[in-house]
Amino acid sequence: MKTIIEPFRIKSVEPIYFNTKEERTSILEEAFYNPFLIHSKDVLIDLLTDSGTSAMSSNQWAGIMQGDESYAGSPSFFRFEKSVRDITGLPFIIPTHQGRASEKILFSILGGKGKYFLSNTFFDTTRANIEFSGAEGIDCLCKEGKLPTVAAPFKGNLDLAMLEEQILKYGAANIPLVLVTVTNNSGGGQPVSMENVKGVRSICDKYNIPLFIDACRFAENSYFVKLREKGYADKTVRQIAEELFSYADGCTMSAKKDAFANIGGFLAMRDEKLALDCRNLLVITEGFPTYGGLAGRDLEAIAIGLNEVLDENYLQYRIRSIEYLTQKLVAAGVPVMQPAGGHAVYLDAKGFLPHIPVDQYPGQALVGALYVEGGIRGVEIGSLMFGKYDETGKLVPAALELVRLAIPRRVYTQSHIDYVAEVIIEVFENRNNIKGMSILEEAPLLRHFTVKMKMLD
Ligand code: F0G
């Protein structure tokens, strides 16, 4: 088989500014070892997120010029609505400025004290919006999803037995919905099988609970179904995506991922009464229902991006580039989550830095080392992001200590990825010199964004 090439030509480029290891050492110190506090011009390869960082296509840029900025009834909205409806089949479509705005609206209406939401794994903003409403979020991830190096095709699946147990424990009447996150970002970007979604659907039917999809990476998930699940090889990714949404009562979406947009999102659903409540809240928080929190031009970019992402040449390159990096790391003995996920490579920081205990945040220490060595910016997905404190103030660690290197869509080429592999392998060879971290200052919610840390001696 020949090399899988980037399925695009480059028309416009952005420079990368180079700096030295010494400069990066002081930049990191000044940023209190928090990658979110580093200026992006000081980053060589930015793998902080795949969200809002995509390169838009010439068609999307052309669409932007067609954006109609009318307050009400813009044709850009109707093009956006059609794209979303063609894929999801959901009748009520509500634009928002990004995924978390959809979450805020949905969970403000359905959440509150005494309510419980179930998922494979809630993303951090999703969990925060649930908890902010007074409700609780419970992750029901399958067992293999919690074992970073055990290879299984659908490690994003829900544990259906656990899901049903939790429903019986908390009572169906207190569970406003089950949310299936595709792909499972916080669990390694691992896909959920169609069979599992169908299983969730039948449990939801049994207890009369709506099923929603956190659809940020629906196309990547659908492509994995095509590659890995029996009976789907001959279907198009679009058909697979349509089937996926056919089991859902609604979805939340961040268009900053699989819609290739730099900003945007939506909420979609079948329930007219819920849609009415959501729109009422939308008007006082985001904007009028035909633009939500967006400009007409953003709606155009999303409408076009949603169709482009279902191109299978693109998805083949996308999934392959993540797998390519994973394989290089595995060959060098670097502990990395396997198999490769859809949008990111996840280093297993516990395996990488066994000499650093979890309460010294090995993931954050590794993030710092990658930045200093090669100017690569990643993010900790471990006890800094998800850890809690018990009554005595002791850290209750997260299930996994990962470092996520998220690959922006259509942005980096194979040589960038080769460079990333070289840097990680070099850091791995010198891993014994990496030291643990302690927290100087932190916020009560989503502390990883603003935390200030120091390196321990
Ligand atoms: N759900 C999932 C699964 C996500 O990955 C994200 C964002 C959101 C919801 C919220 O969407 O950012 O548009 O408000 N994930 C980004 C990331 C931030 O880096 O993984 P948003």
CSV table of C-alpha atoms and ligand atoms in Angstrom, one decimal:
chain,number,residue,atom,x,y,z
A,1,MET,CA,0.0,0.0,0.0
A,2,LYS,CA,1.2,3.5,-0.8
A,3,THR,CA,1.6,6.3,1.7
A,4,ILE,CA,-1.7,7.9,2.7
A,5,ILE,CA,-1.2,11.5,1.7
A,6,GLU,CA,-2.7,14.6,3.2
A,7,PRO,CA,-5.9,15.0,1.0
A,8,PHE,CA,-5.4,18.7,0.4
A,9,ARG,CA,-3.0,21.3,-1.0
A,10,ILE,CA,-1.9,24.3,1.1
A,11,LYS,CA,-3.0,27.7,-0.1
A,12,SER,CA,-2.3,29.9,2.9
A,13,VAL,CA,0.3,29.3,5.6
A,14,GLU,CA,1.0,30.5,9.1
A,15,PRO,CA,4.6,30.9,10.3
A,16,ILE,CA,5.9,29.0,13.3
A,17,TYR,CA,8.2,31.0,15.5
A,18,PHE,CA,11.2,29.1,16.8
A,19,ASN,CA,12.6,29.5,20.3
A,20,THR,CA,15.4,27.7,22.3
A,21,LYS,CA,15.1,25.2,25.1
A,22,GLU,CA,16.5,27.9,27.5
A,23,GLU,CA,13.8,30.4,26.5
A,24,ARG,CA,11.1,27.7,26.9
A,25,THR,CA,12.4,26.8,30.3
A,26,SER,CA,11.8,30.4,31.5
A,27,ILE,CA,8.5,30.8,29.6
A,28,LEU,CA,7.2,27.7,31.3
A,29,GLU,CA,8.3,28.9,34.7
A,30,GLU,CA,6.6,32.3,34.1
A,31,ALA,CA,3.4,30.4,33.1
A,32,PHE,CA,3.5,28.6,36.4
A,33,TYR,CA,3.8,25.3,34.6
A,34,ASN,CA,0.3,25.7,33.2
A,35,PRO,CA,0.2,25.2,29.4
A,36,PHE,CA,-3.0,27.3,29.2
A,37,LEU,CA,-1.0,30.3,30.4
A,38,ILE,CA,1.7,30.0,27.6
A,39,HIS,CA,1.3,32.4,24.7
A,40,SER,CA,0.6,30.5,21.5
A,41,LYS,CA,3.4,32.3,19.6
A,42,ASP,CA,5.8,30.6,22.1
A,43,VAL,CA,4.6,27.2,21.0
A,44,LEU,CA,6.1,25.3,18.0
A,45,ILE,CA,3.6,22.5,17.6
A,46,ASP,CA,0.3,23.2,19.3
A,47,LEU,CA,-1.4,20.0,20.4
A,48,LEU,CA,-3.4,21.6,23.2
A,49,THR,CA,-6.6,20.9,21.5
A,50,ASP,CA,-8.3,19.9,18.3
A,51,SER,CA,-11.1,22.4,19.1
A,52,GLY,CA,-11.5,25.4,17.0
A,53,THR,CA,-8.0,24.9,15.6
A,54,SER,CA,-8.9,23.3,12.2
A,55,ALA,CA,-7.8,24.7,8.9
A,56,MET,CA,-10.9,25.7,7.0
A,57,SER,CA,-11.3,24.8,3.4
A,58,SER,CA,-11.4,27.3,0.5
A,59,ASN,CA,-15.1,26.4,0.3
A,60,GLN,CA,-15.7,27.3,3.9
A,61,TRP,CA,-13.9,30.7,3.3
A,62,ALA,CA,-16.0,31.3,0.3
A,63,GLY,CA,-19.1,30.4,2.4
A,64,ILE,CA,-18.0,33.0,4.9
A,65,MET,CA,-18.4,35.7,2.3
A,66,GLN,CA,-21.9,34.5,1.7
A,67,GLY,CA,-22.8,34.8,5.4
A,68,ASP,CA,-26.0,36.8,5.8
A,69,GLU,CA,-25.9,38.8,9.0
A,70,SER,CA,-29.7,39.5,9.3
A,71,TYR,CA,-30.9,39.4,12.9
A,72,ALA,CA,-33.8,37.1,12.0
A,73,GLY,CA,-34.4,34.5,9.3
A,74,SER,CA,-31.0,34.6,7.7
A,75,PRO,CA,-30.5,32.2,4.8
A,76,SER,CA,-27.3,31.2,6.4
A,77,PHE,CA,-29.3,29.8,9.3
A,78,PHE,CA,-31.5,27.7,6.9
A,79,ARG,CA,-28.4,26.3,5.2
A,80,PHE,CA,-26.9,25.4,8.6
A,81,GLU,CA,-30.2,23.9,9.8
A,82,LYS,CA,-30.5,21.8,6.6
A,83,SER,CA,-26.9,20.4,7.0
A,84,VAL,CA,-27.5,19.5,10.6
A,85,ARG,CA,-31.0,18.0,9.9
A,86,ASP,CA,-29.7,16.0,6.8
A,87,ILE,CA,-27.2,14.2,9.0
A,88,THR,CA,-29.0,13.9,12.4
A,89,GLY,CA,-32.6,13.7,11.3
A,90,LEU,CA,-33.4,15.8,14.4
A,91,PRO,CA,-36.3,18.3,13.9
A,92,PHE,CA,-35.4,21.1,16.3
A,93,ILE,CA,-32.0,22.7,15.8
A,94,ILE,CA,-30.7,25.4,18.0
A,95,PRO,CA,-27.4,27.2,17.2
A,96,THR,CA,-25.1,28.1,20.1
A,97,HIS,CA,-21.6,29.7,20.2
A,98,GLN,CA,-20.0,26.5,21.2
A,99,GLY,CA,-20.6,23.1,22.8
A,100,ARG,CA,-20.6,24.2,26.4
A,101,ALA,CA,-23.3,26.8,25.7
A,102,SER,CA,-25.5,23.9,24.5
A,103,GLU,CA,-24.6,22.1,27.7
A,104,LYS,CA,-25.4,25.1,29.8
A,105,ILE,CA,-28.8,25.5,28.3
A,106,LEU,CA,-29.7,21.8,28.3
A,107,PHE,CA,-28.5,21.1,31.9
A,108,SER,CA,-30.0,24.3,33.3
A,109,ILE,CA,-33.4,23.1,32.1
A,110,LEU,CA,-33.0,19.4,32.9
A,111,GLY,CA,-30.6,19.5,35.8
A,112,GLY,CA,-30.8,20.6,39.4
A,113,LYS,CA,-30.4,19.0,42.8
A,114,GLY,CA,-31.5,15.4,43.0
A,115,LYS,CA,-31.0,14.8,39.3
A,116,TYR,CA,-28.4,12.3,37.9
A,117,PHE,CA,-27.0,12.1,34.5
A,118,LEU,CA,-25.3,9.0,33.1
A,119,SER,CA,-22.6,8.7,30.4
A,120,ASN,CA,-19.7,6.7,29.2
A,121,THR,CA,-17.5,9.7,30.3
A,122,PHE,CA,-18.6,13.3,30.6
A,123,PHE,CA,-16.2,15.8,29.1
A,124,ASP,CA,-15.0,18.3,31.7
A,125,THR,CA,-17.2,21.2,30.6
A,126,THR,CA,-20.2,18.9,30.5
A,127,ARG,CA,-19.6,17.6,34.0
A,128,ALA,CA,-19.0,21.1,35.2
A,129,ASN,CA,-22.4,22.3,33.7
A,130,ILE,CA,-24.2,19.3,35.3
A,131,GLU,CA,-22.6,20.0,38.7
A,132,PHE,CA,-23.2,23.7,38.4
A,133,SER,CA,-26.9,23.0,38.1
A,134,GLY,CA,-26.7,21.0,41.3
A,135,ALA,CA,-27.1,17.6,39.6
A,136,GLU,CA,-24.6,14.8,39.5
A,137,GLY,CA,-22.9,13.1,36.6
A,138,ILE,CA,-21.9,9.5,36.7
A,139,ASP,CA,-19.6,7.8,34.3
A,140,CYS,CA,-20.4,4.2,33.2
A,141,LEU,CA,-17.4,3.5,31.0
A,142,CYS,CA,-16.7,-0.2,30.1
A,143,LYS,CA,-13.9,-1.9,31.9
A,144,GLU,CA,-11.5,-2.1,29.0
A,145,GLY,CA,-11.9,1.7,28.6
A,146,LYS,CA,-10.1,2.2,31.9
A,147,LEU,CA,-7.0,0.1,30.9
A,148,PRO,CA,-4.8,2.3,28.7
A,149,THR,CA,-2.7,-0.4,27.1
A,150,VAL,CA,-5.3,-3.1,26.5
A,151,ALA,CA,-6.3,-3.0,22.9
A,152,ALA,CA,-10.0,-3.3,22.2
A,153,PRO,CA,-11.9,-1.9,19.2
A,154,PHE,CA,-14.6,0.1,21.1
A,155,LYS,CA,-13.1,1.3,24.4
A,156,GLY,CA,-15.6,4.2,24.5
A,157,ASN,CA,-18.5,1.8,25.1
A,158,LEU,CA,-20.7,2.2,28.1
A,159,ASP,CA,-20.8,-0.7,30.6
A,160,LEU,CA,-24.5,-1.6,30.0
A,161,ALA,CA,-24.8,-3.6,33.3
A,162,MET,CA,-23.5,-0.6,35.2
A,163,LEU,CA,-25.8,1.8,33.4
A,164,GLU,CA,-28.8,-0.3,34.4
A,165,GLU,CA,-27.6,-0.6,38.0
A,166,GLN,CA,-27.2,3.2,38.2
A,167,ILE,CA,-30.7,3.7,36.8
A,168,LEU,CA,-32.2,1.3,39.5
A,169,LYS,CA,-30.1,2.9,42.2
A,170,TYR,CA,-31.1,6.6,41.5
A,171,GLY,CA,-34.5,5.9,40.0
A,172,ALA,CA,-35.4,6.5,36.3
A,173,ALA,CA,-37.6,9.5,37.3
A,174,ASN,CA,-34.4,11.3,38.6
A,175,ILE,CA,-32.5,10.7,35.4
A,176,PRO,CA,-33.4,13.3,32.8
A,177,LEU,CA,-31.1,11.8,30.1
A,178,VAL,CA,-28.2,9.5,29.3
A,179,LEU,CA,-25.4,11.1,27.2
A,180,VAL,CA,-23.2,9.0,25.0
A,181,THR,CA,-20.0,10.9,24.1
A,182,VAL,CA,-18.7,10.0,20.7
A,183,THR,CA,-15.7,9.5,20.5
A,184,ASN,CA,-15.0,9.4,24.2
A,185,ASN,CA,-12.6,12.3,24.5
A,186,SER,CA,-11.8,12.0,28.2
A,187,GLY,CA,-11.3,8.3,27.9
A,188,GLY,CA,-8.7,8.5,25.1
A,189,GLY,CA,-10.8,9.5,22.0
A,190,GLN,CA,-12.0,5.9,21.8
A,191,PRO,CA,-15.0,5.1,19.8
A,192,VAL,CA,-18.4,3.7,20.8
A,193,SER,CA,-19.8,0.8,18.7
A,194,MET,CA,-23.2,1.0,17.1
A,195,GLU,CA,-24.1,-2.2,18.9
A,196,ASN,CA,-23.4,-0.4,22.2
A,197,VAL,CA,-25.5,2.6,21.2
A,198,LYS,CA,-28.3,0.3,20.4
A,199,GLY,CA,-27.9,-1.4,23.8
A,200,VAL,CA,-28.1,2.0,25.5
A,201,ARG,CA,-31.2,2.8,23.5
A,202,SER,CA,-33.0,-0.3,24.6
A,203,ILE,CA,-32.2,0.3,28.3
A,204,CYS,CA,-33.3,3.9,27.8
A,205,ASP,CA,-36.6,2.6,26.2
A,206,LYS,CA,-37.1,0.2,29.1
A,207,TYR,CA,-37.0,3.0,31.7
A,208,ASN,CA,-38.3,5.7,29.5
A,209,ILE,CA,-35.2,7.9,29.6
A,210,PRO,CA,-34.1,10.1,26.7
A,211,LEU,CA,-30.8,9.3,25.0
A,212,PHE,CA,-28.6,12.2,23.8
A,213,ILE,CA,-25.3,12.1,22.0
A,214,ASP,CA,-22.4,14.4,22.7
A,215,ALA,CA,-21.6,14.5,19.0
A,216,CYS,CA,-18.4,16.6,18.8
A,217,ARG,CA,-16.5,13.8,17.0
A,218,PHE,CA,-19.4,12.0,15.3
A,219,ALA,CA,-17.7,11.6,12.0
A,220,GLU,CA,-14.5,10.1,13.5
A,221,ASN,CA,-16.6,7.7,15.5
A,222,SER,CA,-18.6,6.7,12.4
A,223,TYR,CA,-15.4,6.0,10.5
A,224,PHE,CA,-14.2,3.7,13.3
A,225,VAL,CA,-17.5,1.9,13.1
A,226,LYS,CA,-17.0,1.4,9.4
A,227,LEU,CA,-13.4,0.1,9.9
A,228,ARG,CA,-14.1,-2.1,13.0
A,229,GLU,CA,-17.7,-3.1,13.4
A,230,LYS,CA,-19.1,-6.1,11.6
A,231,GLY,CA,-21.7,-5.2,9.0
A,232,TYR,CA,-20.6,-1.6,8.4
A,233,ALA,CA,-17.7,-2.0,5.9
A,234,ASP,CA,-19.9,-1.4,2.9
A,235,LYS,CA,-21.9,1.5,4.3
A,236,THR,CA,-20.8,5.1,3.7
A,237,VAL,CA,-19.7,7.1,6.8
A,238,ARG,CA,-22.7,9.4,6.2
A,239,GLN,CA,-25.1,6.4,6.4
A,240,ILE,CA,-23.4,5.3,9.6
A,241,ALA,CA,-23.7,8.7,11.1
A,242,GLU,CA,-27.4,8.9,10.1
A,243,GLU,CA,-27.9,5.5,11.8
A,244,LEU,CA,-26.1,6.7,14.9
A,245,PHE,CA,-28.3,9.8,15.3
A,246,SER,CA,-31.4,7.7,14.5
A,247,TYR,CA,-31.1,6.1,18.0
A,248,ALA,CA,-30.9,9.5,19.7
A,249,ASP,CA,-33.5,11.9,21.1
A,250,GLY,CA,-31.1,14.7,20.8
A,251,CYS,CA,-27.6,15.9,20.7
A,252,THR,CA,-25.2,18.5,21.9
A,253,MET,CA,-22.4,19.5,19.5
A,254,SER,CA,-19.3,21.6,19.4
A,255,ALA,CA,-18.8,22.6,15.8
A,256,LYS,CA,-15.2,23.4,16.7
A,257,LYS,CA,-14.3,19.7,16.2
A,258,ASP,CA,-15.9,17.6,13.5
A,259,ALA,CA,-17.5,20.6,11.7
A,260,PHE,CA,-14.0,22.2,11.0
A,261,ALA,CA,-15.3,25.6,12.4
A,262,ASN,CA,-13.3,27.9,14.5
A,263,ILE,CA,-16.3,28.6,16.7
A,264,GLY,CA,-19.9,27.3,17.0
A,265,GLY,CA,-22.1,24.6,18.2
A,266,PHE,CA,-25.7,23.5,18.4
A,267,LEU,CA,-28.3,21.6,20.3
A,268,ALA,CA,-30.8,19.4,18.5
A,269,MET,CA,-33.7,17.3,19.7
A,270,ARG,CA,-37.0,15.6,18.9
A,271,ASP,CA,-39.0,16.9,21.9
A,272,GLU,CA,-40.8,20.1,20.9
A,273,LYS,CA,-41.5,21.2,24.5
A,274,LEU,CA,-37.9,20.9,25.4
A,275,ALA,CA,-36.9,22.8,22.3
A,276,LEU,CA,-39.2,25.6,23.3
A,277,ASP,CA,-37.7,25.8,26.8
A,278,CYS,CA,-34.2,25.7,25.3
A,279,ARG,CA,-35.0,28.5,22.9
A,280,ASN,CA,-36.4,30.6,25.7
A,281,LEU,CA,-33.1,30.3,27.5
A,282,LEU,CA,-31.2,30.8,24.3
A,283,VAL,CA,-32.7,34.2,23.7
A,284,ILE,CA,-31.6,35.5,27.0
A,285,THR,CA,-28.1,34.0,26.9
A,286,GLU,CA,-27.0,33.3,23.3
A,287,GLY,CA,-29.2,35.2,20.9
A,288,PHE,CA,-32.2,34.9,18.6
A,289,PRO,CA,-33.0,31.3,17.5
A,290,THR,CA,-31.8,31.8,13.9
A,291,TYR,CA,-28.3,32.8,15.0
A,292,GLY,CA,-27.8,31.6,18.6
A,293,GLY,CA,-24.4,32.9,19.6
A,294,LEU,CA,-23.0,33.0,16.1
A,295,ALA,CA,-22.6,35.3,13.1
A,296,GLY,CA,-24.2,34.3,9.8
A,297,ARG,CA,-20.8,33.6,8.4
A,298,ASP,CA,-20.0,31.1,11.2
A,299,LEU,CA,-23.3,29.3,10.4
A,300,GLU,CA,-22.1,29.0,6.7
A,301,ALA,CA,-18.7,27.6,7.8
A,302,ILE,CA,-20.4,24.9,9.9
A,303,ALA,CA,-23.0,24.1,7.2
A,304,ILE,CA,-20.1,23.4,4.8
A,305,GLY,CA,-17.8,21.7,7.3
A,306,LEU,CA,-20.4,19.2,8.4
A,307,ASN,CA,-20.5,17.9,4.8
A,308,GLU,CA,-16.7,18.0,4.3
A,309,VAL,CA,-16.0,15.9,7.4
A,310,LEU,CA,-17.9,13.0,6.0
A,311,ASP,CA,-15.4,12.7,3.1
A,312,GLU,CA,-13.8,9.3,3.6
A,313,ASN,CA,-10.4,10.3,2.0
A,314,TYR,CA,-10.2,12.9,4.7
A,315,LEU,CA,-11.2,10.5,7.5
A,316,GLN,CA,-8.7,7.9,6.3
A,317,TYR,CA,-5.9,10.5,6.5
A,318,ARG,CA,-7.2,11.8,9.8
A,319,ILE,CA,-7.4,8.5,11.6
A,320,ARG,CA,-4.2,7.2,10.0
A,321,SER,CA,-2.1,10.2,11.1
A,322,ILE,CA,-3.0,9.6,14.8
A,323,GLU,CA,-2.3,5.9,14.4
A,324,TYR,CA,1.0,6.7,12.7
A,325,LEU,CA,2.2,8.7,15.7
A,326,THR,CA,0.9,6.1,18.1
A,327,GLN,CA,2.8,3.3,16.3
A,328,LYS,CA,6.1,5.2,16.3
A,329,LEU,CA,5.8,5.7,20.1
A,330,VAL,CA,4.8,2.1,20.7
A,331,ALA,CA,7.8,0.9,18.7
A,332,ALA,CA,10.1,3.1,21.0
A,333,GLY,CA,8.5,1.6,24.1
A,334,VAL,CA,6.7,4.8,25.1
A,335,PRO,CA,3.6,4.0,27.2
A,336,VAL,CA,0.7,5.2,25.2
A,337,MET,CA,-3.0,4.5,25.1
A,338,GLN,CA,-3.9,1.8,22.7
A,339,PRO,CA,-5.3,1.5,20.2
A,340,ALA,CA,-5.0,5.0,18.8
A,341,GLY,CA,-8.0,7.2,19.3
A,342,GLY,CA,-9.7,9.5,16.7
A,343,HIS,CA,-8.3,12.9,17.4
A,344,ALA,CA,-5.4,12.6,19.8
A,345,VAL,CA,-2.5,10.5,21.1
A,346,TYR,CA,-2.7,9.9,24.9
A,347,LEU,CA,0.5,9.3,26.7
A,348,ASP,CA,0.1,7.2,29.9
A,349,ALA,CA,1.9,9.5,32.4
A,350,LYS,CA,1.7,6.9,35.2
A,351,GLY,CA,3.6,4.4,33.0
A,352,PHE,CA,5.9,7.1,31.6
A,353,LEU,CA,6.9,8.6,35.0
A,354,PRO,CA,6.5,5.8,37.6
A,355,HIS,CA,8.8,7.7,40.0
A,356,ILE,CA,6.2,10.5,40.3
A,357,PRO,CA,3.3,9.8,42.6
A,358,VAL,CA,-0.2,10.8,41.5
A,359,ASP,CA,-0.4,13.6,44.1
A,360,GLN,CA,2.6,15.2,42.4
A,361,TYR,CA,0.7,15.3,39.0
A,362,PRO,CA,2.9,13.2,36.7
A,363,GLY,CA,0.8,14.3,33.7
A,364,GLN,CA,1.4,17.9,34.3
A,365,ALA,CA,5.1,17.2,34.8
A,366,LEU,CA,5.2,15.5,31.4
A,367,VAL,CA,3.4,18.3,29.7
A,368,GLY,CA,6.1,20.7,31.0
A,369,ALA,CA,8.9,18.4,29.8
A,370,LEU,CA,7.5,18.1,26.3
A,371,TYR,CA,7.2,21.9,26.0
A,372,VAL,CA,10.8,22.5,27.2
A,373,GLU,CA,12.3,19.8,25.0
A,374,GLY,CA,10.5,20.5,21.8
A,375,GLY,CA,8.0,23.4,22.1
A,376,ILE,CA,5.1,20.9,22.0
A,377,ARG,CA,2.0,21.9,23.9
A,378,GLY,CA,-0.2,19.1,25.2
A,379,VAL,CA,-2.7,18.9,28.1
A,380,GLU,CA,-2.9,16.8,31.2
A,381,ILE,CA,-6.1,14.7,31.4
A,382,GLY,CA,-5.7,13.2,34.8
A,383,SER,CA,-5.8,14.2,38.5
A,384,LEU,CA,-5.2,17.9,37.8
A,385,MET,CA,-8.3,18.0,35.5
A,386,PHE,CA,-10.5,15.5,37.3
A,387,GLY,CA,-9.1,15.0,40.8
A,388,LYS,CA,-11.2,15.8,43.8
A,389,TYR,CA,-10.4,16.3,47.5
A,390,ASP,CA,-11.9,14.1,50.2
A,391,GLU,CA,-13.1,15.6,53.5
A,392,THR,CA,-9.6,15.6,54.9
A,393,GLY,CA,-8.3,17.5,51.9
A,394,LYS,CA,-6.5,14.5,50.5
A,395,LEU,CA,-6.5,14.1,46.7
A,396,VAL,CA,-8.9,11.5,45.3
A,397,PRO,CA,-7.0,10.8,42.0
A,398,ALA,CA,-8.6,10.4,38.6
A,399,ALA,CA,-8.8,6.9,37.1
A,400,LEU,CA,-6.1,7.6,34.6
A,401,GLU,CA,-3.1,10.0,34.4
A,402,LEU,CA,-2.9,10.9,30.7
A,403,VAL,CA,-1.3,13.5,28.6
A,404,ARG,CA,-3.3,14.3,25.5
A,405,LEU,CA,-1.7,15.5,22.3
A,406,ALA,CA,-4.7,16.5,20.2
A,407,ILE,CA,-4.1,16.9,16.5
A,408,PRO,CA,-5.8,19.9,14.9
A,409,ARG,CA,-7.6,18.9,11.7
A,410,ARG,CA,-5.9,19.5,8.4
A,411,VAL,CA,-3.2,21.7,10.0
A,412,TYR,CA,0.0,19.6,10.5
A,413,THR,CA,1.8,17.5,7.9
A,414,GLN,CA,3.7,14.2,8.3
A,415,SER,CA,7.0,15.9,9.1
A,416,HIS,CA,5.4,17.8,11.9
A,417,ILE,CA,4.2,14.5,13.3
A,418,ASP,CA,7.6,12.9,12.8
A,419,TYR,CA,9.2,15.8,14.8
A,420,VAL,CA,6.6,15.3,17.6
A,421,ALA,CA,7.5,11.6,17.8
A,422,GLU,CA,11.2,12.4,18.0
A,423,VAL,CA,10.7,14.9,20.9
A,424,ILE,CA,8.5,12.5,22.9
A,425,ILE,CA,11.1,9.7,22.5
A,426,GLU,CA,13.9,12.0,23.6
A,427,VAL,CA,11.9,13.0,26.7
A,428,PHE,CA,11.2,9.3,27.4
A,429,GLU,CA,14.9,8.5,27.2
A,430,ASN,CA,15.6,11.2,29.8
A,431,ARG,CA,12.4,10.6,31.9
A,432,ASN,CA,14.2,10.0,35.2
A,433,ASN,CA,15.2,13.7,35.3
A,434,ILE,CA,11.6,14.8,35.4
A,435,LYS,CA,10.3,16.1,38.7
A,436,GLY,CA,6.9,16.2,40.3
A,437,MET,CA,4.7,19.2,40.7
A,438,SER,CA,2.7,20.9,43.5
A,439,ILE,CA,-0.2,23.4,43.3
A,440,LEU,CA,0.3,27.0,44.4
A,441,GLU,CA,-3.2,28.3,43.5
A,442,GLU,CA,-6.4,26.8,42.1
A,443,ALA,CA,-10.0,27.5,41.2
A,444,PRO,CA,-13.0,25.5,42.6
A,445,LEU,CA,-14.2,24.4,39.1
A,446,LEU,CA,-12.2,23.5,36.0
A,447,ARG,CA,-9.0,24.3,37.9
A,448,HIS,CA,-6.6,23.1,35.2
A,449,PHE,CA,-7.4,26.2,33.1
A,450,THR,CA,-6.0,28.7,35.7
A,451,VAL,CA,-3.9,26.6,38.1
A,452,LYS,CA,-0.5,27.9,39.2
A,453,MET,CA,2.0,25.2,40.0
A,454,LYS,CA,5.7,24.8,40.9
A,455,MET,CA,8.2,22.1,40.3
A,456,LEU,CA,9.3,20.1,43.3
A,457,ASP,CA,13.0,19.5,44.1
B,1,F0G,N1,-17.9,17.6,24.7
B,1,F0G,C1,-16.7,17.1,24.3
B,1,F0G,C2,-16.6,15.6,24.1
B,1,F0G,C3,-15.6,17.9,24.1
B,1,F0G,O1,-14.5,17.4,23.7
B,1,F0G,C4,-15.8,19.3,24.2
B,1,F0G,C5,-14.7,20.2,24.0
B,1,F0G,C6,-17.0,19.8,24.6
B,1,F0G,C7,-18.1,18.9,24.8
B,1,F0G,C8,-17.3,21.3,24.8
B,1,F0G,O2,-17.3,22.0,23.6
B,1,F0G,O3,-15.3,23.5,23.7
B,1,F0G,O4,-17.1,23.9,22.1
B,1,F0G,O5,-17.5,24.3,24.5
B,1,F0G,N2,-13.5,19.8,24.0
B,1,F0G,C9,-12.3,20.7,23.7
B,1,F0G,C10,-11.1,19.8,23.9
B,1,F0G,C11,-12.3,21.9,24.5
B,1,F0G,O6,-10.0,20.3,24.0
B,1,F0G,O7,-11.2,18.6,24.0
B,1,F0G,P1,-16.8,23.5,23.5
